[in-house]
Short mmCIF file of C-alpha atoms in Angstrom, two decimals:
data_model
loop_
_atom_site.label_atom_id
_atom_site.label_comp_id
_atom_site.label_asym_id
_atom_site.label_seq_id
_atom_site.Cartn_x
_atom_site.Cartn_y
_atom_site.Cartn_z
CA ASP A 1 39.20 85.68 106.25
CA LYS A 2 39.32 89.47 106.51
CA GLN A 3 42.09 91.22 104.62
CA ILE A 4 45.15 91.83 106.77
CA ILE A 5 45.68 95.53 107.42
CA HIS A 6 49.35 96.39 107.59
CA LEU A 7 51.83 99.09 106.63
CA ASP A 8 53.88 98.84 103.48
CA LYS A 9 57.59 99.68 103.55
CA ASN A 10 57.10 103.31 102.58
CA GLU A 11 54.49 103.79 105.29
CA VAL A 12 56.79 102.24 107.89
CA THR A 13 59.54 104.66 106.86
CA GLU A 14 57.19 107.64 107.01
CA LEU A 15 55.90 106.60 110.43
CA LEU A 16 59.37 106.21 111.95
CA ASN A 17 60.58 109.45 110.37
CA LEU A 18 57.61 111.29 111.86
CA VAL A 19 58.28 109.94 115.35
CA GLU A 20 61.98 110.72 115.09
CA ASN A 21 61.76 114.19 113.59
CA CYS A 22 58.26 115.51 114.38
CA ASN A 23 58.43 117.36 111.07
CA THR A 24 54.88 117.70 109.88
CA ASP A 25 52.57 120.64 109.30
CA ALA A 26 49.74 118.54 110.75
CA MET A 27 51.07 119.24 114.26
CA THR A 28 50.84 122.46 116.23
CA HIS A 29 53.94 123.87 117.93
CA ARG A 30 52.55 122.70 121.27
CA GLN A 31 52.07 119.16 119.97
CA LYS A 32 55.58 119.09 118.54
CA ALA A 33 57.04 120.30 121.84
CA ARG A 34 55.12 117.67 123.82
CA ILE A 35 56.10 114.88 121.44
CA ALA A 36 59.74 115.98 121.41
CA ARG A 37 59.99 115.19 125.13
CA SER A 38 58.92 111.59 124.64
CA LYS A 39 60.03 110.87 121.08
CA LYS A 40 62.97 108.66 122.10
CA ARG A 41 60.65 106.43 124.10
CA ASP A 42 58.01 106.43 121.37
CA LEU A 43 60.55 105.66 118.65
CA ALA A 44 62.02 102.77 120.66
CA LEU A 45 58.57 101.41 121.48
CA ILE A 46 57.21 101.55 117.92
CA SER A 47 60.48 100.22 116.48
CA LEU A 48 60.38 97.27 118.88
CA LEU A 49 56.78 96.45 117.97
CA LEU A 50 57.56 96.66 114.25
CA GLY A 51 60.84 94.78 114.59
CA THR A 52 59.63 91.81 116.63
CA GLY A 53 55.87 91.46 116.11
CA MET A 54 55.31 91.18 119.85
CA ARG A 55 51.87 91.65 121.40
CA ILE A 56 51.08 94.88 123.19
CA SER A 57 50.73 92.98 126.49
CA GLU A 58 54.19 91.52 125.99
CA CYS A 59 55.62 94.95 125.28
CA VAL A 60 54.31 96.65 128.42
CA GLY A 61 55.48 93.71 130.53
CA ILE A 62 59.15 94.05 129.58
CA ASN A 63 61.55 94.86 132.41
CA MET A 64 65.00 96.36 132.11
CA ASN A 65 66.70 93.06 132.89
CA ASP A 66 64.78 91.36 130.06
CA ILE A 67 66.87 93.23 127.48
CA ASP A 68 70.12 91.59 126.32
CA PHE A 69 72.13 93.82 124.00
CA LYS A 70 74.88 91.24 123.69
CA ASN A 71 72.51 89.02 121.71
CA ASN A 72 70.04 91.75 120.68
CA SER A 73 67.23 89.88 122.36
CA VAL A 74 64.35 90.49 124.74
CA LYS A 75 62.44 88.09 126.98
CA VAL A 76 58.66 88.36 126.95
CA VAL A 77 55.88 86.49 128.72
CA ARG A 78 53.47 85.03 126.19
CA LYS A 79 49.91 83.78 126.50
CA GLY A 80 49.79 80.99 129.04
CA GLY A 81 52.64 82.51 131.03
CA ASN A 82 55.47 80.99 129.01
CA GLU A 83 58.67 82.97 128.69
CA PHE A 84 59.95 83.45 125.15
CA THR A 85 62.99 85.16 123.61
CA LEU A 86 62.57 87.49 120.65
CA TYR A 87 65.42 88.95 118.64
CA PHE A 88 65.74 92.42 117.11
CA ASN A 89 68.03 94.05 114.58
CA GLU A 90 70.63 96.79 115.00
CA GLU A 91 68.21 99.55 114.03
CA VAL A 92 65.91 98.60 116.90
CA GLN A 93 68.93 98.24 119.19
CA GLU A 94 69.99 101.82 118.46
CA THR A 95 66.58 103.22 119.37
CA LEU A 96 66.52 101.22 122.61
CA VAL A 97 70.01 102.30 123.66
CA ASP A 98 69.13 105.92 122.92
CA TYR A 99 65.91 105.71 124.92
CA ILE A 100 67.41 103.90 127.90
CA ALA A 101 70.04 106.64 128.21
CA GLN A 102 67.18 109.11 128.67
CA ARG A 103 64.97 106.76 130.69
CA GLU A 104 66.55 107.55 134.06
CA GLN A 105 65.21 111.09 133.80
CA GLN A 106 61.64 109.74 133.62
CA LYS A 107 61.77 107.83 136.90
CA LYS A 108 59.79 110.01 139.26
CA LYS A 109 57.42 108.04 141.46
CA SER A 110 59.58 105.00 142.04
CA GLU A 111 63.35 104.84 141.81
CA LYS A 112 63.01 101.04 141.72
CA GLU A 113 60.69 100.90 138.73
CA GLU A 114 61.80 97.91 136.68
CA ALA A 115 59.67 98.52 133.59
CA LEU A 116 61.50 99.24 130.36
CA PHE A 117 58.90 101.65 129.01
CA LEU A 118 57.78 104.34 131.41
CA SER A 119 54.84 106.69 131.31
CA ASN A 120 55.25 110.45 131.65
CA GLN A 121 54.65 109.89 135.37
CA GLY A 122 57.63 107.56 135.63
CA THR A 123 55.62 104.36 136.11
CA ARG A 124 55.11 101.31 133.88
CA ILE A 125 53.34 102.30 130.69
CA THR A 126 49.86 100.86 130.16
CA THR A 127 48.41 99.08 127.13
CA ARG A 128 45.99 101.98 126.64
CA SER A 129 48.89 104.43 126.54
CA VAL A 130 50.71 102.34 123.92
CA GLN A 131 47.55 102.22 121.81
CA ASN A 132 47.21 105.99 122.03
CA ILE A 133 50.87 106.55 121.15
CA VAL A 134 50.67 104.40 118.02
CA LYS A 135 47.37 105.92 116.88
CA LYS A 136 48.63 109.46 117.51
CA TYR A 137 51.39 109.13 114.94
CA ALA A 138 49.68 106.71 112.55
CA ARG A 139 46.62 108.87 111.95
CA ILE A 140 48.92 111.63 110.66
CA VAL A 141 50.96 109.44 108.33
CA ILE A 142 48.29 106.95 107.24
CA PRO A 143 44.89 108.57 107.81
CA THR A 144 43.19 106.07 105.49
CA LYS A 145 44.12 103.08 107.67
CA LYS A 146 43.14 102.41 111.26
CA ILE A 147 46.55 101.51 112.65
CA SER A 148 46.88 100.00 116.12
CA PRO A 149 49.69 98.11 117.87
CA HIS A 150 48.15 94.89 116.56
CA LYS A 151 48.46 96.24 113.01
CA LEU A 152 52.18 96.76 113.64
CA ARG A 153 52.30 93.09 114.61
CA SER A 154 50.57 92.26 111.33
CA THR A 155 53.08 94.44 109.49
CA TYR A 156 55.98 92.47 110.96
CA ALA A 157 54.37 89.12 110.17
CA THR A 158 53.50 90.15 106.61
CA SER A 159 57.03 91.36 105.94
CA LEU A 160 58.59 88.24 107.47
CA TYR A 161 56.39 85.95 105.39
CA GLN A 162 57.04 87.87 102.18
CA GLU A 163 60.81 87.78 102.77
CA THR A 164 61.11 84.15 103.84
CA GLY A 165 58.00 82.31 102.62
CA ASP A 166 58.33 80.27 105.82
CA ILE A 167 54.92 80.10 107.48
CA TYR A 168 56.34 78.02 110.35
CA LEU A 169 58.90 80.71 111.15
CA VAL A 170 56.15 83.33 111.14
CA ALA A 171 53.98 81.20 113.44
CA ASP A 172 56.88 80.72 115.86
CA ALA A 173 57.73 84.43 115.87
CA LEU A 174 54.12 85.38 116.55
CA GLY A 175 53.71 82.76 119.26
CA HIS A 176 50.89 80.91 117.51
CA ALA A 177 50.45 77.45 119.02
CA ASP A 178 48.79 76.20 115.83
CA VAL A 179 50.41 77.04 112.48
CA ASN A 180 46.97 76.81 110.85
CA THR A 181 46.06 80.01 112.68
CA THR A 182 48.93 81.72 110.89
CA LYS A 183 48.11 80.18 107.54
CA ILE A 184 44.56 81.48 107.62
CA HIS A 185 45.77 85.05 107.93
CA TYR A 186 49.07 85.21 106.07
CA ALA A 187 49.44 82.38 103.57
CA ALA A 188 47.20 84.11 101.03
CA ILE A 189 48.77 87.57 101.10
CA ASP A 190 51.43 87.14 98.45
CA GLU A 191 49.81 86.70 95.05
CA ASN A 192 53.11 87.41 93.29
CA ARG A 193 54.78 84.48 95.03
CA ARG A 194 52.14 82.13 93.65
CA LYS A 195 52.45 83.65 90.17
CA ASN A 196 56.22 83.15 90.23
CA ALA A 197 55.73 79.53 91.27
CA ALA A 198 54.63 78.80 87.70
CA ASN A 199 58.20 79.44 86.55
CA PHE A 200 59.83 77.11 89.06
CA VAL A 201 58.65 73.87 87.44
CA LYS A 202 60.11 73.01 84.03
CA LEU A 203 58.28 70.50 81.83
CA ARG A 204 61.00 69.92 79.26
CA LYS A 205 64.67 70.71 79.05
CA ASN A 206 65.65 73.57 76.76
#
């Protein structure tokens, strides 16, 4: 029953702007130069996490042939080994296309590397690396919150529930086998929705 930690819309915008532009006084020139070399990958990775709510393990497991730009979808392997298709919007698509165009330059150790997201050594990125990437940017933009890849997943789920009010859709998107798992965490987050419910039921006609 712990409170869900997530980013609000302004924090999401600030985070993505930081990754894209590296325009903050909190970074040294050396940090900005290092980040600039990998910002297209980092922007695509963080955008995909925020835009689909996928788990970090699902993210690092994505191969190039799992991406389908015709349908703006990506295949991931979920808990239990089941394959599942997630969909992303045009904003995420743009970051992926931009990164993939640069990706070929990162392939160093293996020309046959199938992984979508590559490390600086040209091999499949690790879960630890993704955690470090997210925390590196998040601690600058939102120092008061401990943001991890899982918190980006929570951000997606919170936004989806607030926009749709459909707990079953949220459960399906997150890959929860039992919708009650989703309810425990997300059904109580929108106090305003419950307040507005009082106006939906009319007792007498005007």
